[in-house]
């Protein structure tokens, strides 16, 4: 059934997330041992920024989908409520566009941080860093 498929997918995603967390911790540990404090701080800051912007984008997208579905399914009463939902939709869409711009800006630094990793560790670990993001 569809529910079983969704549960199986959830399990797979959880396992992948756990694997990524372990790889990230191992990479961070090795990088801390080899790199300068400045570069380690950049690495940690970059990881934190990526985590926050992804969370923001997912949250905004989820809220926007719910609003669009409510508008499409006519789950509203009267013109005023529809206008209110449309204003909220437009505001969320603008916020999502801004978040995507932030993501693009943050993502530009991925190459710099990966370069630090490749300089102090290996090219393979730099590639793994990019893949995890």
CSV table of N, CA, C and O in Angstrom, one decimal:
chain,number,residue,atom,x,y,z
A,1,UNK,N,0.8,-1.2,0.0
A,1,UNK,CA,0.0,0.0,0.0
A,1,UNK,C,0.9,1.2,0.0
A,1,UNK,O,2.1,1.2,0.2
A,2,UNK,N,0.2,2.4,-0.2
A,2,UNK,CA,1.0,3.6,-0.3
A,2,UNK,C,1.6,4.0,1.1
A,2,UNK,O,2.7,4.4,1.2
A,3,UNK,N,0.9,3.7,2.2
A,3,UNK,CA,1.4,3.9,3.5
A,3,UNK,C,2.7,3.1,3.8
A,3,UNK,O,3.6,3.6,4.3
A,4,UNK,N,2.6,1.8,3.4
A,4,UNK,CA,3.8,1.0,3.6
A,4,UNK,C,5.0,1.5,2.8
A,4,UNK,O,6.1,1.5,3.3
A,5,UNK,N,4.8,2.0,1.6
A,5,UNK,CA,5.8,2.5,0.7
A,5,UNK,C,6.4,3.8,1.4
A,5,UNK,O,7.6,4.0,1.4
A,6,UNK,N,5.5,4.6,1.9
A,6,UNK,CA,6.0,5.8,2.6
A,6,UNK,C,6.8,5.5,3.8
A,6,UNK,O,7.8,6.1,4.1
A,7,UNK,N,6.4,4.5,4.6
A,7,UNK,CA,7.2,4.1,5.8
A,7,UNK,C,8.5,3.5,5.4
A,7,UNK,O,9.5,3.8,6.1
A,8,UNK,N,8.5,2.8,4.3
A,8,UNK,CA,9.8,2.2,3.9
A,8,UNK,C,10.7,3.3,3.4
A,8,UNK,O,11.9,3.3,3.7
A,9,UNK,N,10.2,4.3,2.7
A,9,UNK,CA,11.0,5.4,2.3
A,9,UNK,C,11.5,6.2,3.5
A,9,UNK,O,12.7,6.7,3.5
A,10,UNK,N,10.7,6.4,4.5
A,10,UNK,CA,11.1,7.1,5.7
A,10,UNK,C,12.2,6.4,6.4
A,10,UNK,O,13.2,7.0,6.8
A,11,UNK,N,12.1,5.1,6.5
A,11,UNK,CA,13.2,4.3,7.1
A,11,UNK,C,14.5,4.5,6.3
A,11,UNK,O,15.6,4.7,6.9
A,12,UNK,N,14.4,4.4,5.0
A,12,UNK,CA,15.6,4.6,4.1
A,12,UNK,C,16.2,6.0,4.3
A,12,UNK,O,17.5,6.1,4.4
A,13,UNK,N,15.4,7.0,4.4
A,13,UNK,CA,15.9,8.4,4.6
A,13,UNK,C,16.5,8.5,6.0
A,13,UNK,O,17.6,9.2,6.1
A,14,UNK,N,16.0,7.9,7.0
A,14,UNK,CA,16.6,7.9,8.3
A,14,UNK,C,17.9,7.3,8.3
A,14,UNK,O,18.9,7.8,8.9
A,15,UNK,N,18.0,6.1,7.7
A,15,UNK,CA,19.3,5.4,7.6
A,15,UNK,C,20.4,6.3,6.9
A,15,UNK,O,21.5,6.4,7.3
A,16,UNK,N,20.0,6.9,5.8
A,16,UNK,CA,20.9,7.7,5.0
A,16,UNK,C,21.3,8.9,5.8
A,16,UNK,O,22.5,9.3,5.8
A,17,UNK,N,20.4,9.5,6.6
A,17,UNK,CA,20.7,10.6,7.4
A,17,UNK,C,21.7,10.2,8.5
A,17,UNK,O,22.7,11.0,8.7
A,18,UNK,N,21.5,9.1,9.1
A,18,UNK,CA,22.4,8.6,10.1
A,18,UNK,C,23.8,8.4,9.5
A,18,UNK,O,24.8,8.7,10.1
A,19,UNK,N,23.9,7.8,8.3
A,19,UNK,CA,25.1,7.6,7.6
A,19,UNK,C,25.8,8.9,7.4
A,19,UNK,O,27.0,9.0,7.6
A,20,UNK,N,25.1,9.9,6.9
A,20,UNK,CA,25.7,11.2,6.6
A,20,UNK,C,26.2,11.9,7.9
A,20,UNK,O,27.3,12.5,7.9
A,21,UNK,N,25.5,11.7,9.0
A,21,UNK,CA,25.9,12.3,10.2
A,21,UNK,C,27.2,11.7,10.7
A,21,UNK,O,28.1,12.4,11.1
A,22,UNK,N,27.3,10.4,10.6
A,22,UNK,CA,28.6,9.7,10.9
A,22,UNK,C,29.8,10.2,10.1
A,22,UNK,O,30.8,10.4,10.5
A,23,UNK,N,29.5,10.2,8.7
A,23,UNK,CA,30.5,10.7,7.8
A,23,UNK,C,31.0,12.1,8.1
A,23,UNK,O,32.1,12.5,8.1
A,24,UNK,N,30.0,13.0,8.4
A,24,UNK,CA,30.2,14.4,8.7
A,24,UNK,C,31.1,14.5,10.0
A,24,UNK,O,32.1,15.2,10.0
A,25,UNK,N,30.7,13.7,11.0
A,25,UNK,CA,31.5,13.7,12.3
A,25,UNK,C,32.9,13.3,12.0
A,25,UNK,O,33.9,13.9,12.6
A,26,UNK,N,33.1,12.2,11.3
A,26,UNK,CA,34.4,11.7,11.0
A,26,UNK,C,35.3,12.8,10.2
A,26,UNK,O,36.4,13.0,10.5
A,27,UNK,N,34.6,13.4,9.2
A,27,UNK,CA,35.3,14.4,8.4
A,27,UNK,C,35.7,15.6,9.3
A,27,UNK,O,36.8,16.1,9.2
A,28,UNK,N,34.7,16.0,10.1
A,28,UNK,CA,35.0,17.1,11.0
A,28,UNK,C,36.2,16.8,12.0
A,28,UNK,O,37.0,17.7,12.2
A,29,UNK,N,36.2,15.6,12.5
A,29,UNK,CA,37.2,15.2,13.4
A,29,UNK,C,38.6,15.3,12.7
A,29,UNK,O,39.6,15.8,13.3
A,30,UNK,N,38.7,14.7,11.5
A,30,UNK,CA,40.0,14.7,10.8
A,30,UNK,C,40.4,16.1,10.4
A,30,UNK,O,41.5,16.5,10.5
A,31,UNK,N,39.4,16.9,10.0
A,31,UNK,CA,39.7,18.3,9.6
A,31,UNK,C,40.2,19.1,10.8
A,31,UNK,O,41.1,19.9,10.7
A,32,UNK,N,39.6,18.9,12.0
A,32,UNK,CA,40.0,19.6,13.2
A,32,UNK,C,41.5,19.3,13.5
A,32,UNK,O,42.2,20.2,13.9
A,33,UNK,N,41.9,18.1,13.3
A,33,UNK,CA,43.3,17.7,13.6
A,33,UNK,C,44.3,18.3,12.6
A,33,UNK,O,45.4,18.6,13.0
A,34,UNK,N,43.9,18.6,11.4
A,34,UNK,CA,44.8,19.0,10.3
A,34,UNK,C,44.8,20.5,10.0
A,34,UNK,O,45.8,21.1,9.7
A,35,UNK,N,43.6,21.1,10.1
A,35,UNK,CA,43.5,22.5,9.6
A,35,UNK,C,43.7,23.6,10.7
A,35,UNK,O,43.8,23.2,11.9
A,36,UNK,N,43.8,24.8,10.2
A,36,UNK,CA,43.9,25.9,11.2
A,36,UNK,C,42.6,26.2,11.9
A,36,UNK,O,41.5,25.8,11.4
A,37,UNK,N,42.6,26.8,13.0
A,37,UNK,CA,41.4,27.2,13.7
A,37,UNK,C,40.5,28.0,12.9
A,37,UNK,O,39.3,27.8,12.9
A,38,UNK,N,41.0,28.9,12.1
A,38,UNK,CA,40.2,29.8,11.2
A,38,UNK,C,39.4,28.9,10.2
A,38,UNK,O,38.2,29.1,10.0
A,39,UNK,N,40.1,28.0,9.6
A,39,UNK,CA,39.5,27.1,8.6
A,39,UNK,C,38.5,26.2,9.2
A,39,UNK,O,37.4,25.9,8.6
A,40,UNK,N,38.8,25.7,10.4
A,40,UNK,CA,37.8,24.8,11.1
A,40,UNK,C,36.5,25.6,11.4
A,40,UNK,O,35.4,25.2,11.2
A,41,UNK,N,36.7,26.9,11.8
A,41,UNK,CA,35.5,27.8,12.1
A,41,UNK,C,34.7,28.0,10.8
A,41,UNK,O,33.5,28.0,10.9
A,42,UNK,N,35.4,28.2,9.7
A,42,UNK,CA,34.7,28.4,8.4
A,42,UNK,C,33.9,27.1,8.1
A,42,UNK,O,32.8,27.2,7.6
A,43,UNK,N,34.5,26.0,8.3
A,43,UNK,CA,33.9,24.7,8.0
A,43,UNK,C,32.6,24.5,8.9
A,43,UNK,O,31.6,24.2,8.3
A,44,UNK,N,32.7,24.8,10.2
A,44,UNK,CA,31.6,24.6,11.1
A,44,UNK,C,30.5,25.6,10.7
A,44,UNK,O,29.3,25.3,10.8
A,45,UNK,N,30.9,26.9,10.5
A,45,UNK,CA,29.9,27.9,10.1
A,45,UNK,C,29.2,27.6,8.9
A,45,UNK,O,28.0,27.7,8.8
A,46,UNK,N,29.9,27.1,7.9
A,46,UNK,CA,29.3,26.7,6.6
A,46,UNK,C,28.3,25.6,6.8
A,46,UNK,O,27.2,25.6,6.3
A,47,UNK,N,28.7,24.6,7.6
A,47,UNK,CA,27.7,23.5,7.8
A,47,UNK,C,26.5,24.0,8.5
A,47,UNK,O,25.4,23.6,8.2
A,48,UNK,N,26.7,24.9,9.5
A,48,UNK,CA,25.5,25.4,10.3
A,48,UNK,C,24.6,26.2,9.3
A,48,UNK,O,23.4,26.1,9.4
A,49,UNK,N,25.2,27.1,8.5
A,49,UNK,CA,24.4,27.9,7.6
A,49,UNK,C,23.6,27.0,6.6
A,49,UNK,O,22.5,27.3,6.3
A,50,UNK,N,24.3,26.0,6.1
A,50,UNK,CA,23.6,25.1,5.1
A,50,UNK,C,22.4,24.4,5.8
A,50,UNK,O,21.3,24.4,5.3
A,51,UNK,N,22.6,23.9,7.0
A,51,UNK,CA,21.5,23.3,7.8
A,51,UNK,C,20.4,24.3,8.0
A,51,UNK,O,19.2,23.9,7.8
A,52,UNK,N,20.6,25.5,8.4
A,52,UNK,CA,19.6,26.5,8.6
A,52,UNK,C,18.8,26.8,7.4
A,52,UNK,O,17.6,26.9,7.4
A,53,UNK,N,19.5,27.1,6.3
A,53,UNK,CA,18.9,27.5,5.0
A,53,UNK,C,18.0,26.4,4.5
A,53,UNK,O,16.9,26.6,3.9
A,54,UNK,N,18.5,25.1,4.6
A,54,UNK,CA,17.7,24.0,4.1
A,54,UNK,C,16.5,23.8,4.9
A,54,UNK,O,15.4,23.6,4.3
A,55,UNK,N,16.6,24.0,6.2
A,55,UNK,CA,15.4,23.9,7.1
A,55,UNK,C,14.4,25.0,6.7
A,55,UNK,O,13.2,24.8,6.7
A,56,UNK,N,14.9,26.2,6.5
A,56,UNK,CA,14.0,27.3,6.1
A,56,UNK,C,13.3,27.1,4.8
A,56,UNK,O,12.1,27.3,4.7
A,57,UNK,N,14.1,26.6,3.8
A,57,UNK,CA,13.5,26.4,2.5
A,57,UNK,C,12.4,25.3,2.6
A,57,UNK,O,11.3,25.4,2.0
A,58,UNK,N,12.7,24.2,3.4
A,58,UNK,CA,11.7,23.1,3.5
A,58,UNK,C,10.5,23.6,4.2
A,58,UNK,O,9.3,23.3,3.8
A,59,UNK,N,10.7,24.4,5.3
A,59,UNK,CA,9.5,24.9,6.0
A,59,UNK,C,8.6,25.8,5.1
A,59,UNK,O,7.4,25.7,5.1
A,60,UNK,N,9.3,26.8,4.4
A,60,UNK,CA,8.5,27.7,3.6
A,60,UNK,C,7.8,26.9,2.4
A,60,UNK,O,6.7,27.2,2.1
A,61,UNK,N,8.5,25.9,1.9
A,61,UNK,CA,7.9,25.1,0.8
A,61,UNK,C,6.7,24.4,1.3
A,61,UNK,O,5.6,24.4,0.7
A,62,UNK,N,6.8,23.8,2.5
A,62,UNK,CA,5.7,23.0,3.1
A,62,UNK,C,4.5,24.0,3.3
A,62,UNK,O,3.3,23.6,3.0
A,63,UNK,N,4.7,25.1,3.9
A,63,UNK,CA,3.7,26.1,4.2
A,63,UNK,C,3.0,26.6,2.9
A,63,UNK,O,1.8,26.7,2.8
A,64,UNK,N,3.9,26.8,1.9
A,64,UNK,CA,3.3,27.3,0.6
A,64,UNK,C,2.5,26.2,-0.1
A,64,UNK,O,1.4,26.5,-0.6
A,65,UNK,N,2.9,25.0,-0.1
A,65,UNK,CA,2.1,23.9,-0.7
A,65,UNK,C,0.7,23.8,0.0
A,65,UNK,O,-0.3,23.7,-0.7
A,66,UNK,N,0.7,23.9,1.3
A,66,UNK,CA,-0.6,23.9,2.1
A,66,UNK,C,-1.5,25.0,1.6
A,66,UNK,O,-2.7,24.8,1.4
A,67,UNK,N,-0.9,26.2,1.5
A,67,UNK,CA,-1.8,27.3,1.1
A,67,UNK,C,-2.3,27.2,-0.4
A,67,UNK,O,-3.4,27.5,-0.6
A,68,UNK,N,-1.4,26.7,-1.2
A,68,UNK,CA,-1.8,26.6,-2.6
A,68,UNK,C,-2.9,25.5,-2.7
A,68,UNK,O,-3.9,25.6,-3.4
A,69,UNK,N,-2.7,24.4,-2.0
A,69,UNK,CA,-3.8,23.4,-1.9
A,69,UNK,C,-5.1,23.9,-1.4
A,69,UNK,O,-6.1,23.5,-1.9
A,70,UNK,N,-5.0,24.7,-0.4
A,70,UNK,CA,-6.2,25.3,0.2
A,70,UNK,C,-6.9,26.2,-0.8
A,70,UNK,O,-8.2,26.1,-1.0
A,71,UNK,N,-6.2,26.9,-1.6
A,71,UNK,CA,-6.7,27.8,-2.6
A,71,UNK,C,-7.3,26.9,-3.8
A,71,UNK,O,-8.4,27.2,-4.3
A,72,UNK,N,-6.6,25.9,-4.2
A,72,UNK,CA,-7.0,25.1,-5.3
A,72,UNK,C,-8.2,24.2,-4.9
A,72,UNK,O,-9.1,24.0,-5.8
A,73,UNK,N,-8.3,23.8,-3.7
A,73,UNK,CA,-9.4,23.0,-3.2
A,73,UNK,C,-10.6,23.8,-2.7
A,73,UNK,O,-11.6,23.3,-2.2
A,74,UNK,N,-10.5,25.1,-2.8
A,74,UNK,CA,-11.5,26.0,-2.4
A,74,UNK,C,-11.9,25.8,-0.9
A,74,UNK,O,-13.1,25.7,-0.6
A,75,UNK,N,-10.9,25.5,-0.1
A,75,UNK,CA,-11.1,25.4,1.4
A,75,UNK,C,-11.1,26.7,2.0
A,75,UNK,O,-10.3,27.0,2.9
A,76,UNK,N,-12.0,27.6,1.6
A,76,UNK,CA,-12.1,28.9,2.1
A,76,UNK,C,-13.5,29.4,2.0
A,76,UNK,O,-14.3,28.9,1.3
A,77,UNK,N,-13.8,30.4,2.8
A,77,UNK,CA,-15.2,30.9,2.9
A,77,UNK,C,-15.2,32.4,2.5
A,77,UNK,O,-14.7,33.2,3.3
A,78,UNK,N,-15.7,32.8,1.4
A,78,UNK,CA,-15.8,34.2,1.0
A,78,UNK,C,-14.6,34.7,0.3
A,78,UNK,O,-13.5,34.2,0.4
A,79,UNK,N,-14.8,35.9,-0.3
A,79,UNK,CA,-13.8,36.6,-1.0
A,79,UNK,C,-12.7,37.1,-0.1
A,79,UNK,O,-11.5,37.1,-0.4
A,80,UNK,N,-13.0,37.6,1.1
A,80,UNK,CA,-12.0,38.2,2.0
A,80,UNK,C,-11.1,37.1,2.4
A,80,UNK,O,-9.8,37.3,2.5
A,81,UNK,N,-11.6,35.9,2.7
A,81,UNK,CA,-10.7,34.8,3.1
A,81,UNK,C,-9.8,34.4,2.0
A,81,UNK,O,-8.6,34.2,2.2
A,82,UNK,N,-10.3,34.4,0.8
A,82,UNK,CA,-9.5,34.0,-0.4
A,82,UNK,C,-8.4,35.1,-0.6
A,82,UNK,O,-7.3,34.7,-0.9
A,83,UNK,N,-8.8,36.3,-0.5
A,83,UNK,CA,-7.8,37.4,-0.6
A,83,UNK,C,-6.7,37.3,0.4
A,83,UNK,O,-5.5,37.5,0.1
A,84,UNK,N,-7.1,36.9,1.6
A,84,UNK,CA,-6.1,36.8,2.7
A,84,UNK,C,-5.2,35.6,2.4
A,84,UNK,O,-3.9,35.7,2.5
A,85,UNK,N,-5.7,34.5,1.9
A,85,UNK,CA,-4.9,33.3,1.6
A,85,UNK,C,-4.0,33.7,0.4
A,85,UNK,O,-2.8,33.2,0.4
A,86,UNK,N,-4.4,34.4,-0.6
A,86,UNK,CA,-3.6,34.8,-1.7
A,86,UNK,C,-2.4,35.7,-1.3
A,86,UNK,O,-1.3,35.6,-1.8
A,87,UNK,N,-2.7,36.6,-0.3
A,87,UNK,CA,-1.7,37.5,0.2
A,87,UNK,C,-0.6,36.7,0.9
A,87,UNK,O,0.6,36.9,0.8
A,88,UNK,N,-1.1,35.7,1.7
A,88,UNK,CA,-0.2,34.9,2.5
A,88,UNK,C,0.7,34.0,1.5
A,88,UNK,O,1.9,33.9,1.7
A,89,UNK,N,0.0,33.5,0.4
A,89,UNK,CA,0.7,32.8,-0.6
A,89,UNK,C,1.8,33.6,-1.3
A,89,UNK,O,3.0,33.2,-1.4
A,90,UNK,N,1.5,34.8,-1.6
A,90,UNK,CA,2.4,35.7,-2.3
A,90,UNK,C,3.6,36.0,-1.4
A,90,UNK,O,4.7,36.1,-1.8
A,91,UNK,N,3.3,36.3,-0.1
A,91,UNK,CA,4.3,36.6,0.9
A,91,UNK,C,5.3,35.4,1.1
A,91,UNK,O,6.5,35.5,1.1
A,92,UNK,N,4.7,34.2,1.2
A,92,UNK,CA,5.5,33.0,1.3
A,92,UNK,C,6.4,32.8,0.1
A,92,UNK,O,7.5,32.4,0.2
A,93,UNK,N,5.8,33.0,-1.1
A,93,UNK,CA,6.5,32.8,-2.3
A,93,UNK,C,7.7,33.8,-2.4
A,93,UNK,O,8.8,33.4,-2.8
A,94,UNK,N,7.5,35.0,-2.0
A,94,UNK,CA,8.6,36.0,-1.9
A,94,UNK,C,9.7,35.6,-0.9
A,94,UNK,O,10.9,35.7,-1.2
A,95,UNK,N,9.2,35.1,0.2
A,95,UNK,CA,10.2,34.6,1.3
A,95,UNK,C,11.0,33.4,0.7
A,95,UNK,O,12.2,33.3,1.0
A,96,UNK,N,10.3,32.5,0.0
A,96,UNK,CA,11.0,31.4,-0.5
A,96,UNK,C,12.0,31.8,-1.6
A,96,UNK,O,13.2,31.3,-1.6
A,97,UNK,N,11.7,32.8,-2.4
A,97,UNK,CA,12.7,33.3,-3.4
A,97,UNK,C,13.9,33.9,-2.7
A,97,UNK,O,15.0,33.7,-3.1
A,98,UNK,N,13.6,34.6,-1.6
A,98,UNK,CA,14.8,35.2,-0.8
A,98,UNK,C,15.6,34.1,-0.2
A,98,UNK,O,16.9,34.2,-0.2
A,99,UNK,N,15.0,33.1,0.3
A,99,UNK,CA,15.7,32.0,0.9
A,99,UNK,C,16.6,31.3,-0.2
A,99,UNK,O,17.7,30.9,0.1
A,100,UNK,N,16.0,31.1,-1.4
A,100,UNK,CA,16.8,30.5,-2.5
A,100,UNK,C,18.0,31.4,-2.9
A,100,UNK,O,19.1,30.8,-3.2
A,101,UNK,N,17.9,32.7,-2.8
A,101,UNK,CA,19.0,33.6,-3.1
A,101,UNK,C,20.1,33.4,-2.0
A,101,UNK,O,21.3,33.4,-2.3
A,102,UNK,N,19.6,33.3,-0.8
A,102,UNK,CA,20.6,33.0,0.3
A,102,UNK,C,21.3,31.7,0.1
A,102,UNK,O,22.5,31.6,0.3
A,103,UNK,N,20.5,30.7,-0.2
A,103,UNK,CA,21.1,29.3,-0.5
A,103,UNK,C,22.2,29.5,-1.6
A,103,UNK,O,23.3,28.9,-1.4
A,104,UNK,N,21.9,30.2,-2.6
A,104,UNK,CA,22.9,30.3,-3.7
A,104,UNK,C,24.1,31.0,-3.2
A,104,UNK,O,25.2,30.6,-3.6
A,105,UNK,N,24.0,32.0,-2.4
A,105,UNK,CA,25.1,32.7,-1.8
A,105,UNK,C,25.9,31.8,-0.9
A,105,UNK,O,27.2,31.8,-1.0
A,106,UNK,N,25.3,31.1,-0.1
A,106,UNK,CA,26.0,30.2,0.8
A,106,UNK,C,26.6,29.0,0.0
A,106,UNK,O,27.8,28.6,0.3
A,107,UNK,N,25.9,28.6,-1.0
A,107,UNK,CA,26.5,27.5,-1.8
A,107,UNK,C,27.7,27.8,-2.5
A,107,UNK,O,28.6,27.0,-2.8
A,108,UNK,N,27.9,29.1,-2.8
A,108,UNK,CA,29.2,29.5,-3.5
A,108,UNK,C,30.4,29.3,-2.6
A,108,UNK,O,31.5,29.0,-3.1
A,109,UNK,N,30.2,29.3,-1.3
A,109,UNK,CA,31.3,29.1,-0.4
A,109,UNK,C,31.6,27.6,-0.2
A,109,UNK,O,32.7,27.3,0.3
A,110,UNK,N,30.8,26.7,-0.7
A,110,UNK,CA,31.0,25.3,-0.6
A,110,UNK,C,32.4,25.0,-1.3
A,110,UNK,O,33.2,24.2,-0.7
A,111,UNK,N,32.6,25.5,-2.4
A,111,UNK,CA,33.9,25.3,-3.1
A,111,UNK,C,35.1,25.7,-2.3
A,111,UNK,O,36.1,25.0,-2.3
A,112,UNK,N,35.0,26.8,-1.6
A,112,UNK,CA,36.1,27.3,-0.8
A,112,UNK,C,36.4,26.4,0.4
A,112,UNK,O,37.5,26.0,0.6
A,113,UNK,N,35.3,26.0,1.0
A,113,UNK,CA,35.5,25.0,2.2
A,113,UNK,C,35.9,23.7,1.7
A,113,UNK,O,36.8,23.1,2.3
A,114,UNK,N,35.4,23.2,0.6
A,114,UNK,CA,35.9,21.9,0.0
A,114,UNK,C,37.4,22.0,-0.3
A,114,UNK,O,38.1,21.1,-0.2
A,115,UNK,N,37.8,23.2,-0.8
A,115,UNK,CA,39.2,23.4,-1.1
A,115,UNK,C,40.1,23.3,0.2
A,115,UNK,O,41.2,22.7,0.1
A,116,UNK,N,39.6,23.8,1.3
A,116,UNK,CA,40.3,23.7,2.5
A,116,UNK,C,40.5,22.2,2.9
A,116,UNK,O,41.5,21.7,3.3
A,117,UNK,N,39.4,21.4,2.7
A,117,UNK,CA,39.4,20.0,3.0
A,117,UNK,C,40.4,19.3,2.1
A,117,UNK,O,41.2,18.5,2.6
A,118,UNK,N,40.3,19.6,0.8
A,118,UNK,CA,41.2,18.9,-0.1
A,118,UNK,C,42.7,19.3,0.2
A,118,UNK,O,43.6,18.5,0.0
A,119,UNK,N,42.9,20.5,0.7
A,119,UNK,CA,44.3,20.9,1.0
A,119,UNK,C,44.8,20.2,2.2
A,119,UNK,O,46.0,19.8,2.2
A,120,UNK,N,44.0,20.0,3.2
A,120,UNK,CA,44.5,19.4,4.4
A,120,UNK,C,44.2,17.9,4.5
A,120,UNK,O,44.9,17.2,5.3
A,121,UNK,N,43.2,17.4,3.8
A,121,UNK,CA,42.9,16.0,3.8
A,121,UNK,C,43.1,15.4,2.4
A,121,UNK,O,44.2,15.4,2.0
A,122,UNK,N,42.0,14.9,1.8
A,122,UNK,CA,42.2,14.3,0.5
A,122,UNK,C,41.2,14.9,-0.5
A,122,UNK,O,40.1,15.4,0.0
A,123,UNK,N,41.4,14.7,-1.7
A,123,UNK,CA,40.4,15.2,-2.8
A,123,UNK,C,39.1,14.4,-2.6
A,123,UNK,O,38.1,14.9,-2.7
A,124,UNK,N,39.3,13.1,-2.3
A,124,UNK,CA,38.1,12.3,-2.1
A,124,UNK,C,37.2,12.8,-1.0
A,124,UNK,O,36.0,12.8,-1.1
A,125,UNK,N,37.8,13.3,0.1
A,125,UNK,CA,37.1,13.8,1.2
A,125,UNK,C,36.4,15.1,0.9
A,125,UNK,O,35.3,15.5,1.3
A,126,UNK,N,37.1,15.9,0.0
A,126,UNK,CA,36.5,17.1,-0.5
A,126,UNK,C,35.2,16.8,-1.4
A,126,UNK,O,34.2,17.5,-1.3
A,127,UNK,N,35.3,15.8,-2.2
A,127,UNK,CA,34.2,15.4,-3.0
A,127,UNK,C,33.1,14.9,-2.1
A,127,UNK,O,31.9,15.2,-2.3
A,128,UNK,N,33.4,14.1,-1.0
A,128,UNK,CA,32.4,13.6,-0.1
A,128,UNK,C,31.7,14.8,0.6
A,128,UNK,O,30.5,14.7,0.8
A,129,UNK,N,32.5,15.8,1.0
A,129,UNK,CA,31.9,17.0,1.6
A,129,UNK,C,30.9,17.6,0.7
A,129,UNK,O,29.8,17.9,1.1
A,130,UNK,N,31.2,17.8,-0.6
A,130,UNK,CA,30.3,18.4,-1.5
A,130,UNK,C,29.0,17.5,-1.6
A,130,UNK,O,27.9,18.0,-1.7
A,131,UNK,N,29.2,16.2,-1.7
A,131,UNK,CA,28.1,15.3,-1.8
A,131,UNK,C,27.1,15.4,-0.6
A,131,UNK,O,25.9,15.3,-0.8
A,132,UNK,N,27.7,15.5,0.6
A,132,UNK,CA,26.9,15.5,1.8
A,132,UNK,C,26.0,16.8,1.8
A,132,UNK,O,25.0,16.8,2.4
A,133,UNK,N,26.5,17.8,1.2
A,133,UNK,CA,25.7,19.1,1.2
A,133,UNK,C,24.7,19.0,0.1
A,133,UNK,O,23.7,19.6,0.1
